[in-house]
mmCIF file of C-alpha atoms (C1' of nucleotides) and ligand atoms in Angstrom:
data_model
loop_
_atom_site.group_PDB
_atom_site.id
_atom_site.type_symbol
_atom_site.label_atom_id
_atom_site.label_comp_id
_atom_site.label_asym_id
_atom_site.label_seq_id
_atom_site.Cartn_x
_atom_site.Cartn_y
_atom_site.Cartn_z
ATOM 1 C CA UNK A 1 -26.276 75.755 -10.953
ATOM 2 C CA UNK A 2 -25.297 72.613 -12.713
ATOM 3 C CA UNK A 3 -27.734 70.066 -11.468
ATOM 4 C CA UNK A 4 -26.897 67.569 -8.783
ATOM 5 C CA UNK A 5 -29.139 64.719 -9.745
ATOM 6 C CA UNK A 6 -28.979 61.187 -8.275
ATOM 7 C CA UNK A 7 -25.560 60.989 -9.855
ATOM 8 C CA UNK A 8 -25.527 59.032 -13.097
ATOM 9 C CA UNK A 9 -21.863 58.152 -13.264
ATOM 10 C CA UNK A 10 -19.610 61.172 -13.059
ATOM 11 C CA UNK A 11 -18.139 61.715 -9.614
ATOM 12 C CA UNK A 12 -17.602 65.165 -8.154
ATOM 13 C CA UNK A 13 -14.205 66.208 -6.909
ATOM 14 C CA UNK A 14 -14.276 66.180 -3.157
ATOM 15 C CA UNK A 15 -12.696 69.576 -2.569
ATOM 16 C CA UNK A 16 -11.250 67.629 0.233
ATOM 17 C CA UNK A 17 -7.945 68.911 1.522
ATOM 18 C CA UNK A 18 -7.551 72.174 -0.295
ATOM 19 C CA UNK A 19 -4.791 73.823 1.668
ATOM 20 C CA UNK A 20 -2.250 71.024 1.269
ATOM 21 C CA UNK A 21 0.919 70.849 -0.806
ATOM 22 C CA UNK A 22 -0.853 68.812 -3.475
ATOM 23 C CA UNK A 23 2.080 66.760 -4.807
ATOM 24 C CA UNK A 24 5.746 66.338 -3.891
ATOM 25 C CA UNK A 25 6.099 69.639 -5.726
ATOM 26 C CA UNK A 26 5.147 71.155 -9.054
ATOM 27 C CA UNK A 27 7.972 70.862 -11.566
ATOM 28 C CA UNK A 28 6.679 72.911 -14.463
ATOM 29 C CA UNK A 29 10.242 73.672 -15.548
ATOM 30 C CA UNK A 30 10.802 70.073 -16.613
ATOM 31 C CA UNK A 31 7.856 70.107 -18.967
ATOM 32 C CA UNK A 32 8.885 73.509 -20.249
ATOM 33 C CA UNK A 33 12.327 72.156 -21.084
ATOM 34 C CA UNK A 34 10.788 69.218 -22.904
ATOM 35 C CA UNK A 35 8.619 71.578 -24.942
ATOM 36 C CA UNK A 36 11.595 73.722 -25.819
ATOM 37 C CA UNK A 37 13.606 70.683 -26.864
ATOM 38 C CA UNK A 38 10.738 69.623 -29.078
ATOM 39 C CA UNK A 39 10.694 73.015 -30.770
ATOM 40 C CA UNK A 40 14.360 72.504 -31.676
ATOM 41 C CA UNK A 41 13.819 68.979 -32.950
ATOM 42 C CA UNK A 42 12.698 69.944 -36.417
ATOM 43 C CA UNK A 43 15.682 72.219 -36.972
ATOM 44 C CA UNK A 44 18.093 69.543 -35.819
ATOM 45 C CA UNK A 45 16.620 66.873 -38.078
ATOM 46 C CA UNK A 46 16.650 69.146 -41.101
ATOM 47 C CA UNK A 47 20.194 70.388 -40.648
ATOM 48 C CA UNK A 48 21.462 66.883 -40.014
ATOM 49 C CA UNK A 49 19.717 65.561 -43.113
ATOM 50 C CA UNK A 50 20.757 68.425 -45.369
ATOM 51 C CA UNK A 51 24.342 67.930 -44.304
ATOM 52 C CA UNK A 52 24.071 64.202 -44.996
ATOM 53 C CA UNK A 53 22.587 64.786 -48.432
ATOM 54 C CA UNK A 54 25.272 67.255 -49.411
ATOM 55 C CA UNK A 55 27.977 64.924 -48.192
ATOM 56 C CA UNK A 56 26.517 61.957 -50.067
ATOM 57 C CA UNK A 57 25.333 63.518 -53.313
ATOM 58 C CA UNK A 58 26.748 67.030 -53.421
ATOM 59 C CA UNK A 59 23.375 68.701 -53.057
ATOM 60 C CA UNK A 60 20.258 68.898 -50.942
ATOM 61 C CA UNK A 61 17.089 69.172 -53.008
ATOM 62 C CA UNK A 62 13.708 69.913 -51.548
ATOM 63 C CA UNK A 63 12.236 66.725 -52.934
ATOM 64 C CA UNK A 64 14.941 64.547 -51.439
ATOM 65 C CA UNK A 65 14.670 66.251 -48.081
ATOM 66 C CA UNK A 66 10.920 65.708 -48.075
ATOM 67 C CA UNK A 67 11.271 62.069 -49.084
ATOM 68 C CA UNK A 68 13.746 61.312 -46.326
ATOM 69 C CA UNK A 69 11.610 62.955 -43.676
ATOM 70 C CA UNK A 70 8.342 61.485 -44.858
ATOM 71 C CA UNK A 71 6.615 64.793 -45.555
ATOM 72 C CA UNK A 72 5.331 66.463 -48.699
ATOM 73 C CA UNK A 73 7.502 68.947 -50.514
ATOM 74 C CA UNK A 74 5.577 72.075 -49.472
ATOM 75 C CA UNK A 75 6.140 71.068 -45.864
ATOM 76 C CA UNK A 76 9.862 70.805 -46.513
ATOM 77 C CA UNK A 77 9.838 74.152 -48.300
ATOM 78 C CA UNK A 78 8.187 75.791 -45.324
ATOM 79 C CA UNK A 79 10.689 74.250 -42.940
ATOM 80 C CA UNK A 80 13.588 75.458 -45.040
ATOM 81 C CA UNK A 81 12.091 78.930 -44.869
ATOM 82 C CA UNK A 82 12.269 78.627 -41.111
ATOM 83 C CA UNK A 83 15.880 77.418 -41.303
ATOM 84 C CA UNK A 84 16.682 80.546 -43.306
ATOM 85 C CA UNK A 85 14.853 82.758 -40.857
ATOM 86 C CA UNK A 86 16.911 81.279 -38.046
ATOM 87 C CA UNK A 87 20.133 81.759 -39.946
ATOM 88 C CA UNK A 88 20.819 78.055 -40.342
ATOM 89 C CA UNK A 89 20.483 77.716 -44.102
ATOM 90 C CA UNK A 90 20.607 79.585 -47.373
ATOM 91 C CA UNK A 91 18.760 78.814 -50.567
ATOM 92 C CA UNK A 92 17.542 80.266 -53.829
ATOM 93 C CA UNK A 93 14.569 79.171 -55.903
ATOM 94 C CA UNK A 94 15.196 75.934 -57.808
ATOM 95 C CA UNK A 95 18.748 75.948 -56.525
ATOM 96 C CA UNK A 96 18.909 73.620 -53.564
ATOM 97 C CA UNK A 97 19.615 74.231 -49.911
ATOM 98 C CA UNK A 98 22.889 74.962 -48.154
ATOM 99 C CA UNK A 99 23.822 75.241 -44.508
ATOM 100 C CA UNK A 100 25.414 78.300 -42.970
ATOM 101 C CA UNK A 101 28.280 77.843 -40.549
ATOM 102 C CA UNK A 102 25.770 77.916 -37.754
ATOM 103 C CA UNK A 103 23.687 75.286 -39.530
ATOM 104 C CA UNK A 104 26.718 73.087 -40.051
ATOM 105 C CA UNK A 105 27.596 73.283 -36.394
ATOM 106 C CA UNK A 106 24.079 72.259 -35.481
ATOM 107 C CA UNK A 107 24.232 69.399 -37.968
ATOM 108 C CA UNK A 108 27.540 68.171 -36.596
ATOM 109 C CA UNK A 109 26.306 68.176 -33.027
ATOM 110 C CA UNK A 110 23.034 66.532 -34.009
ATOM 111 C CA UNK A 111 24.804 63.777 -35.897
ATOM 112 C CA UNK A 112 27.244 63.048 -33.096
ATOM 113 C CA UNK A 113 24.496 62.992 -30.507
ATOM 114 C CA UNK A 114 22.324 60.810 -32.724
ATOM 115 C CA UNK A 115 25.111 58.275 -33.026
ATOM 116 C CA UNK A 116 25.860 58.269 -29.322
ATOM 117 C CA UNK A 117 22.200 57.703 -28.491
ATOM 118 C CA UNK A 118 21.967 54.784 -30.891
ATOM 119 C CA UNK A 119 25.170 53.297 -29.545
ATOM 120 C CA UNK A 120 23.954 53.528 -25.965
ATOM 121 C CA UNK A 121 20.631 51.938 -26.807
ATOM 122 C CA UNK A 122 22.316 49.097 -28.621
ATOM 123 C CA UNK A 123 24.767 48.649 -25.756
ATOM 124 C CA UNK A 124 21.806 48.319 -23.420
ATOM 125 C CA UNK A 125 20.427 45.491 -25.511
ATOM 126 C CA UNK A 126 17.918 47.308 -27.698
ATOM 127 C CA UNK A 127 17.549 45.713 -31.151
ATOM 128 C CA UNK A 128 19.300 47.817 -33.763
ATOM 129 C CA UNK A 129 16.154 48.629 -35.706
ATOM 130 C CA UNK A 130 14.305 49.818 -32.606
ATOM 131 C CA UNK A 131 17.377 51.731 -31.497
ATOM 132 C CA UNK A 132 17.599 53.628 -34.777
ATOM 133 C CA UNK A 133 13.907 54.347 -34.697
ATOM 134 C CA UNK A 134 13.594 55.451 -31.075
ATOM 135 C CA UNK A 135 16.781 57.489 -31.281
ATOM 136 C CA UNK A 136 15.178 59.717 -33.885
ATOM 137 C CA UNK A 137 12.909 61.077 -31.166
ATOM 138 C CA UNK A 138 14.996 60.550 -28.045
ATOM 139 C CA UNK A 139 18.040 62.432 -29.305
ATOM 140 C CA UNK A 140 16.320 65.791 -29.108
ATOM 141 C CA UNK A 141 15.767 65.431 -25.381
ATOM 142 C CA UNK A 142 19.300 64.422 -24.431
ATOM 143 C CA UNK A 143 20.949 67.289 -22.575
ATOM 144 C CA UNK A 144 24.669 67.976 -22.624
ATOM 145 C CA UNK A 145 24.944 66.510 -19.169
ATOM 146 C CA UNK A 146 23.208 63.304 -20.213
ATOM 147 C CA UNK A 147 25.190 63.131 -23.439
ATOM 148 C CA UNK A 148 28.418 63.348 -21.480
ATOM 149 C CA UNK A 149 27.288 60.526 -19.216
ATOM 150 C CA UNK A 150 26.422 58.445 -22.275
ATOM 151 C CA UNK A 151 29.877 59.033 -23.727
ATOM 152 C CA UNK A 152 31.545 58.043 -20.455
ATOM 153 C CA UNK A 153 29.423 54.911 -20.309
ATOM 154 C CA UNK A 154 30.338 53.847 -23.824
ATOM 155 C CA UNK A 155 33.972 54.617 -23.175
ATOM 156 C CA UNK A 156 34.084 52.726 -19.897
ATOM 157 C CA UNK A 157 32.611 49.559 -21.322
ATOM 158 C CA UNK A 158 34.886 49.657 -24.378
ATOM 159 C CA UNK B 1 31.904 69.342 -59.506
ATOM 160 C CA UNK B 2 29.847 72.156 -58.083
ATOM 161 C CA UNK B 3 29.356 75.652 -59.447
ATOM 162 C CA UNK B 4 32.814 76.938 -60.485
ATOM 163 C CA UNK B 5 32.242 80.632 -61.044
ATOM 164 C CA UNK B 6 34.011 83.456 -59.148
ATOM 165 C CA UNK B 7 31.329 82.568 -56.636
ATOM 166 C CA UNK B 8 29.501 85.594 -55.181
ATOM 167 C CA UNK B 9 28.331 83.801 -52.048
ATOM 168 C CA UNK B 10 25.446 81.441 -52.730
ATOM 169 C CA UNK B 11 26.498 78.256 -54.453
ATOM 170 C CA UNK B 12 24.297 76.491 -56.953
ATOM 171 C CA UNK B 13 23.513 72.827 -56.578
ATOM 172 C CA UNK B 14 25.247 70.987 -59.345
ATOM 173 C CA UNK B 15 22.473 68.648 -60.436
ATOM 174 C CA UNK B 16 25.430 66.395 -60.490
ATOM 175 C CA UNK B 17 24.693 62.734 -60.054
ATOM 176 C CA UNK B 18 20.941 62.658 -60.261
ATOM 177 C CA UNK B 19 20.318 58.983 -60.914
ATOM 178 C CA UNK B 20 22.116 57.715 -57.799
ATOM 179 C CA UNK B 21 20.771 56.250 -54.591
ATOM 180 C CA UNK B 22 21.326 59.536 -52.782
ATOM 181 C CA UNK B 23 21.868 58.229 -49.236
ATOM 182 C CA UNK B 24 22.176 54.801 -47.620
ATOM 183 C CA UNK B 25 18.390 54.862 -47.957
ATOM 184 C CA UNK B 26 15.505 57.130 -47.099
ATOM 185 C CA UNK B 27 14.017 56.186 -43.732
ATOM 186 C CA UNK B 28 10.926 58.367 -43.603
ATOM 187 C CA UNK B 29 9.198 55.851 -41.352
ATOM 188 C CA UNK B 30 11.530 56.643 -38.469
ATOM 189 C CA UNK B 31 10.680 60.301 -38.543
ATOM 190 C CA UNK B 32 7.015 59.468 -38.924
ATOM 191 C CA UNK B 33 7.180 57.312 -35.802
ATOM 192 C CA UNK B 34 8.873 60.108 -33.891
ATOM 193 C CA UNK B 35 6.145 62.531 -34.966
ATOM 194 C CA UNK B 36 3.446 60.118 -33.893
ATOM 195 C CA UNK B 37 5.096 59.594 -30.522
ATOM 196 C CA UNK B 38 5.238 63.327 -30.071
ATOM 197 C CA UNK B 39 1.528 63.618 -30.760
ATOM 198 C CA UNK B 40 0.915 61.123 -27.939
ATOM 199 C CA UNK B 41 3.216 62.918 -25.525
ATOM 200 C CA UNK B 42 0.716 65.494 -24.365
ATOM 201 C CA UNK B 43 -1.920 62.863 -23.618
ATOM 202 C CA UNK B 44 0.552 60.774 -21.669
ATOM 203 C CA UNK B 45 1.772 63.682 -19.566
ATOM 204 C CA UNK B 46 -1.758 64.794 -18.745
ATOM 205 C CA UNK B 47 -3.079 61.363 -17.808
ATOM 206 C CA UNK B 48 -0.018 60.650 -15.690
ATOM 207 C CA UNK B 49 -0.340 63.962 -13.879
ATOM 208 C CA UNK B 50 -4.100 63.718 -13.368
ATOM 209 C CA UNK B 51 -3.656 60.268 -11.884
ATOM 210 C CA UNK B 52 -0.901 61.567 -9.594
ATOM 211 C CA UNK B 53 -3.033 64.481 -8.440
ATOM 212 C CA UNK B 54 -6.007 62.289 -7.661
ATOM 213 C CA UNK B 55 -3.830 59.837 -5.792
ATOM 214 C CA UNK B 56 -2.168 62.577 -3.776
ATOM 215 C CA UNK B 57 -5.035 64.952 -3.097
ATOM 216 C CA UNK B 58 -8.215 63.172 -4.126
ATOM 217 C CA UNK B 59 -8.886 65.475 -7.034
ATOM 218 C CA UNK B 60 -7.437 66.943 -10.216
ATOM 219 C CA UNK B 61 -8.314 70.599 -10.679
ATOM 220 C CA UNK B 62 -7.613 72.517 -13.857
ATOM 221 C CA UNK B 63 -5.506 75.073 -12.028
ATOM 222 C CA UNK B 64 -3.294 72.464 -10.411
ATOM 223 C CA UNK B 65 -2.850 70.631 -13.682
ATOM 224 C CA UNK B 66 -1.846 73.852 -15.387
ATOM 225 C CA UNK B 67 0.575 74.770 -12.606
ATOM 226 C CA UNK B 68 2.338 71.415 -12.704
ATOM 227 C CA UNK B 69 2.726 71.503 -16.474
ATOM 228 C CA UNK B 70 3.787 75.119 -16.655
ATOM 229 C CA UNK B 71 0.943 76.298 -18.878
ATOM 230 C CA UNK B 72 -1.950 78.680 -18.368
ATOM 231 C CA UNK B 73 -5.321 77.345 -17.348
ATOM 232 C CA UNK B 74 -7.048 77.823 -20.717
ATOM 233 C CA UNK B 75 -4.347 75.669 -22.250
ATOM 234 C CA UNK B 76 -5.040 72.947 -19.709
ATOM 235 C CA UNK B 77 -8.767 73.253 -20.317
ATOM 236 C CA UNK B 78 -8.252 72.771 -24.031
ATOM 237 C CA UNK B 79 -6.060 69.747 -23.428
ATOM 238 C CA UNK B 80 -8.646 68.190 -21.148
ATOM 239 C CA UNK B 81 -11.193 68.693 -23.908
ATOM 240 C CA UNK B 82 -8.924 66.642 -26.128
ATOM 241 C CA UNK B 83 -8.579 63.967 -23.430
ATOM 242 C CA UNK B 84 -12.370 63.761 -23.339
ATOM 243 C CA UNK B 85 -12.610 63.583 -27.102
ATOM 244 C CA UNK B 86 -10.160 60.685 -27.071
ATOM 245 C CA UNK B 87 -12.070 58.880 -24.351
ATOM 246 C CA UNK B 88 -9.321 59.232 -21.764
ATOM 247 C CA UNK B 89 -11.043 61.525 -19.291
ATOM 248 C CA UNK B 90 -14.390 62.766 -18.082
ATOM 249 C CA UNK B 91 -15.205 66.110 -16.559
ATOM 250 C CA UNK B 92 -18.008 68.545 -15.858
ATOM 251 C CA UNK B 93 -17.746 72.308 -15.500
ATOM 252 C CA UNK B 94 -16.199 73.387 -12.198
ATOM 253 C CA UNK B 95 -16.066 69.755 -11.104
ATOM 254 C CA UNK B 96 -12.556 68.541 -11.700
ATOM 255 C CA UNK B 97 -11.190 65.946 -14.072
ATOM 256 C CA UNK B 98 -11.352 62.152 -13.878
ATOM 257 C CA UNK B 99 -9.730 59.433 -15.920
ATOM 258 C CA UNK B 100 -11.654 56.725 -17.715
ATOM 259 C CA UNK B 101 -10.415 53.154 -17.534
ATOM 260 C CA UNK B 102 -8.565 53.788 -20.746
ATOM 261 C CA UNK B 103 -7.055 56.932 -19.272
ATOM 262 C CA UNK B 104 -5.970 55.108 -16.152
ATOM 263 C CA UNK B 105 -4.282 52.436 -18.203
ATOM 264 C CA UNK B 106 -2.397 55.087 -20.142
ATOM 265 C CA UNK B 107 -1.416 56.795 -16.890
ATOM 266 C CA UNK B 108 -0.170 53.560 -15.373
ATOM 267 C CA UNK B 109 1.953 52.725 -18.380
ATOM 268 C CA UNK B 110 3.281 56.271 -18.597
ATOM 269 C CA UNK B 111 4.258 56.317 -14.948
ATOM 270 C CA UNK B 112 6.013 52.946 -15.102
ATOM 271 C CA UNK B 113 7.876 53.906 -18.241
ATOM 272 C CA UNK B 114 8.821 57.283 -16.805
ATOM 273 C CA UNK B 115 10.327 55.608 -13.782
ATOM 274 C CA UNK B 116 12.230 53.065 -15.823
ATOM 275 C CA UNK B 117 13.695 55.769 -18.039
ATOM 276 C CA UNK B 118 14.853 57.774 -15.033
ATOM 277 C CA UNK B 119 16.342 54.691 -13.429
ATOM 278 C CA UNK B 120 18.262 53.787 -16.557
ATOM 279 C CA UNK B 121 19.626 57.292 -16.957
ATOM 280 C CA UNK B 122 20.746 57.377 -13.357
ATOM 281 C CA UNK B 123 22.288 53.925 -13.695
ATOM 282 C CA UNK B 124 24.265 55.236 -16.654
ATOM 283 C CA UNK B 125 25.697 58.011 -14.536
ATOM 284 C CA UNK B 126 23.386 60.897 -15.400
ATOM 285 C CA UNK B 127 22.907 63.311 -12.483
ATOM 286 C CA UNK B 128 19.491 62.822 -10.921
ATOM 287 C CA UNK B 129 18.238 66.301 -11.758
ATOM 288 C CA UNK B 130 19.206 65.980 -15.419
ATOM 289 C CA UNK B 131 17.753 62.486 -15.513
ATOM 290 C CA UNK B 132 14.386 63.666 -14.221
ATOM 291 C CA UNK B 133 14.385 66.549 -16.632
ATOM 292 C CA UNK B 134 15.469 64.692 -19.756
ATOM 293 C CA UNK B 135 13.193 61.765 -18.990
ATOM 294 C CA UNK B 136 10.187 64.038 -19.309
ATOM 295 C CA UNK B 137 10.861 64.252 -23.020
ATOM 296 C CA UNK B 138 12.665 60.984 -23.688
ATOM 297 C CA UNK B 139 9.971 58.744 -22.204
ATOM 298 C CA UNK B 140 7.540 59.433 -25.041
ATOM 299 C CA UNK B 141 9.922 57.999 -27.601
ATOM 300 C CA UNK B 142 10.747 54.762 -25.797
ATOM 301 C CA UNK B 143 9.118 51.870 -27.643
ATOM 302 C CA UNK B 144 7.966 48.665 -25.968
ATOM 303 C CA UNK B 145 11.010 46.921 -27.328
ATOM 304 C CA UNK B 146 13.349 49.515 -25.878
ATOM 305 C CA UNK B 147 11.461 49.601 -22.606
ATOM 306 C CA UNK B 148 11.859 45.856 -22.270
ATOM 307 C CA UNK B 149 15.585 46.142 -22.887
ATOM 308 C CA UNK B 150 15.787 48.866 -20.250
ATOM 309 C CA UNK B 151 14.008 46.648 -17.743
ATOM 310 C CA UNK B 152 16.335 43.741 -18.469
ATOM 311 C CA UNK B 153 19.326 46.009 -18.068
ATOM 312 C CA UNK B 154 18.184 47.296 -14.691
ATOM 313 C CA UNK B 155 17.333 43.807 -13.572
ATOM 314 C CA UNK B 156 20.621 42.364 -14.681
ATOM 315 C CA UNK B 157 22.706 44.915 -12.855
ATOM 316 C CA UNK B 158 20.389 44.607 -9.839
ATOM 317 C "C1'" DA C 1 15.467 73.705 -80.707
ATOM 318 C "C1'" DC C 2 11.868 72.698 -77.826
ATOM 319 C "C1'" DA C 3 8.345 70.127 -75.433
ATOM 320 C "C1'" DC C 4 7.118 67.814 -71.680
ATOM 321 C "C1'" DG C 5 7.691 65.773 -67.218
ATOM 322 C "C1'" DA C 6 9.872 66.206 -62.932
ATOM 323 C "C1'" DG C 7 10.995 69.447 -59.589
ATOM 324 C "C1'" DT C 8 9.807 73.475 -57.202
ATOM 325 C "C1'" DG C 9 7.089 77.409 -55.679
ATOM 326 C "C1'" DT C 10 2.858 79.318 -53.726
ATOM 327 C "C1'" DA C 11 -1.814 79.781 -51.970
ATOM 328 C "C1'" DG C 12 -4.756 78.403 -48.715
ATOM 329 C "C1'" DC C 13 -6.764 74.986 -45.656
ATOM 330 C "C1'" DC C 14 -6.577 72.488 -41.050
ATOM 331 C "C1'" DA C 15 -5.537 70.959 -36.146
ATOM 332 C "C1'" DA C 16 -2.708 71.374 -32.139
ATOM 333 C "C1'" DG C 17 -1.175 73.831 -28.534
ATOM 334 C "C1'" DG C 18 0.368 78.046 -26.761
ATOM 335 C "C1'" DC C 19 -1.357 82.805 -25.082
ATOM 336 C "C1'" DT C 20 -4.410 87.128 -23.137
ATOM 337 C "C1'" DA C 21 -8.634 89.148 -21.913
ATOM 338 C "C1'" DC C 22 -12.899 88.836 -20.161
ATOM 339 C "C1'" DA C 23 -17.265 86.364 -18.243
ATOM 340 C "C1'" DT C 24 -19.104 83.282 -15.015
ATOM 341 C "C1'" DT C 25 -19.387 80.140 -11.005
ATOM 342 C "C1'" DT C 26 -18.114 78.420 -6.401
ATOM 343 C "C1'" DC C 27 -17.315 78.305 -1.850
ATOM 344 C "C1'" DA C 28 -15.031 80.092 2.445
ATOM 345 C "C1'" DC C 29 -15.645 83.445 5.493
ATOM 346 C "C1'" DG C 30 -17.441 87.411 7.876
ATOM 347 C "C1'" DC D 1 -26.860 84.202 4.782
ATOM 348 C "C1'" DG D 2 -24.275 87.145 1.380
ATOM 349 C "C1'" DT D 3 -20.411 88.243 -0.927
ATOM 350 C "C1'" DG D 4 -16.031 88.739 -3.007
ATOM 351 C "C1'" DA D 5 -11.763 86.407 -4.306
ATOM 352 C "C1'" DA D 6 -10.200 82.391 -6.519
ATOM 353 C "C1'" DA D 7 -11.239 78.962 -9.797
ATOM 354 C "C1'" DT D 8 -13.029 77.884 -14.058
ATOM 355 C "C1'" DG D 9 -15.038 78.672 -18.557
ATOM 356 C "C1'" DT D 10 -14.938 80.926 -23.109
ATOM 357 C "C1'" DA D 11 -13.649 83.787 -27.017
ATOM 358 C "C1'" DG D 12 -10.367 84.773 -30.053
ATOM 359 C "C1'" DC D 13 -5.599 85.445 -31.403
ATOM 360 C "C1'" DC D 14 -0.941 83.469 -32.886
ATOM 361 C "C1'" DT D 15 2.633 80.123 -34.618
ATOM 362 C "C1'" DT D 16 3.988 75.682 -36.097
ATOM 363 C "C1'" DG D 17 3.819 72.038 -39.041
ATOM 364 C "C1'" DG D 18 1.032 69.070 -41.575
ATOM 365 C "C1'" DC D 19 -1.796 68.731 -46.096
ATOM 366 C "C1'" DT D 20 -3.885 69.421 -51.275
ATOM 367 C "C1'" DA D 21 -4.283 71.867 -55.428
ATOM 368 C "C1'" DC D 22 -2.457 74.401 -58.743
ATOM 369 C "C1'" DA D 23 1.173 77.405 -61.207
ATOM 370 C "C1'" DC D 24 5.591 77.875 -62.875
ATOM 371 C "C1'" DT D 25 10.695 76.478 -64.212
ATOM 372 C "C1'" DC D 26 14.217 73.731 -65.675
ATOM 373 C "C1'" DG D 27 16.836 70.705 -68.174
ATOM 374 C "C1'" DT D 28 16.616 66.151 -70.527
ATOM 375 C "C1'" DG D 29 15.853 63.767 -74.386
ATOM 376 C "C1'" DT D 30 14.290 63.503 -78.971
HETATM 377 MN MN1 MN E 1 15.444 63.217 -34.849
HETATM 378 MN MN1 MN E 2 18.681 62.281 -35.988
HETATM 379 MN MN1 MN E 3 6.715 63.666 -20.384
HETATM 380 MN MN1 MN E 4 6.373 61.743 -17.377
#
DNA sequence: ACACGAGTGTAGCCAAGGCTACATTTCACG
DNA sequence: CGTGAAATGTAGCCTTGGCTACACTCGTGT
């Protein structure tokens, strides 16, 4: 037994109404979707950045990738290994990183979605700096359905 | 110019223009902020849910928490241990979980922000189901500045 | 030519957040 | 009361994504 002293602080759950529906309803699926989206986030950011770097400078070096993402180079190396494992990138030692077709498609979608999210935020009155910053996290949780609604909204309001 | 051999697949980064500014500019801070927000996400979801459970049923049991979040009970137990470590919750074995003042403040802010995010999405034309689902991830990346803009937007369009 | 510094690779550590399997405690009910 | 099923705790495993420290390569500049 635990010890039910003249209670110093900590309350004890009342085991009150145990057989009731608890809350409106458990929605574990929503949290599961959010966790899945988060697992994709890293891949999306890397592919988008690698594509940007190649477009801007002709190459994507580990050091540059790391610098842009604010991580150390071994972290970037490990992430690139995961990109390769998932068939999104190719690379050879000391030779830079390249995207596969699949990786380029992911990059293209990520970039478009990123831009749409920023545009929507700005249209709603969010300061540009905050919009750019928040979008970096928000984008990964915007479903196709939501993205479509965003596009319609931007279109509608010119 | 890139590697101009009879290319057997893998290209080689050209070490072309090394002394250039690479991209518009590295913005590692944005990704760092997104990572920090993500680290807070779990705490926010747990405090919000615990507060909901207590409000609805008078108690927050590990099993119910786990069920609502779609994880197994040892996972929830571990998370509650972290909540305790961070001063957000209190608990005793077999006795349910309670929020500290700090935890309740986090829960209140999380709930309000969650609602605002859903409302904005719906106002933009996102189907309610998608809005609820996406909001579960998006909410954690909405800064105070963005939240304020959201509130103004909802207010304005009454 | 070649040396040296910048870039990259690799080893190994850590914490978070999942999981399964098993031990223990409660409490509702016969 | 006593007891067994449900709830909870605990141990230990895994992967991801950070990090530091150190080893190795490359190519630039003298
Ligand atoms: Mn991002
Ligand atoms: Mn992005
Ligand atoms: Mn959430
Ligand atoms: Mn929420």
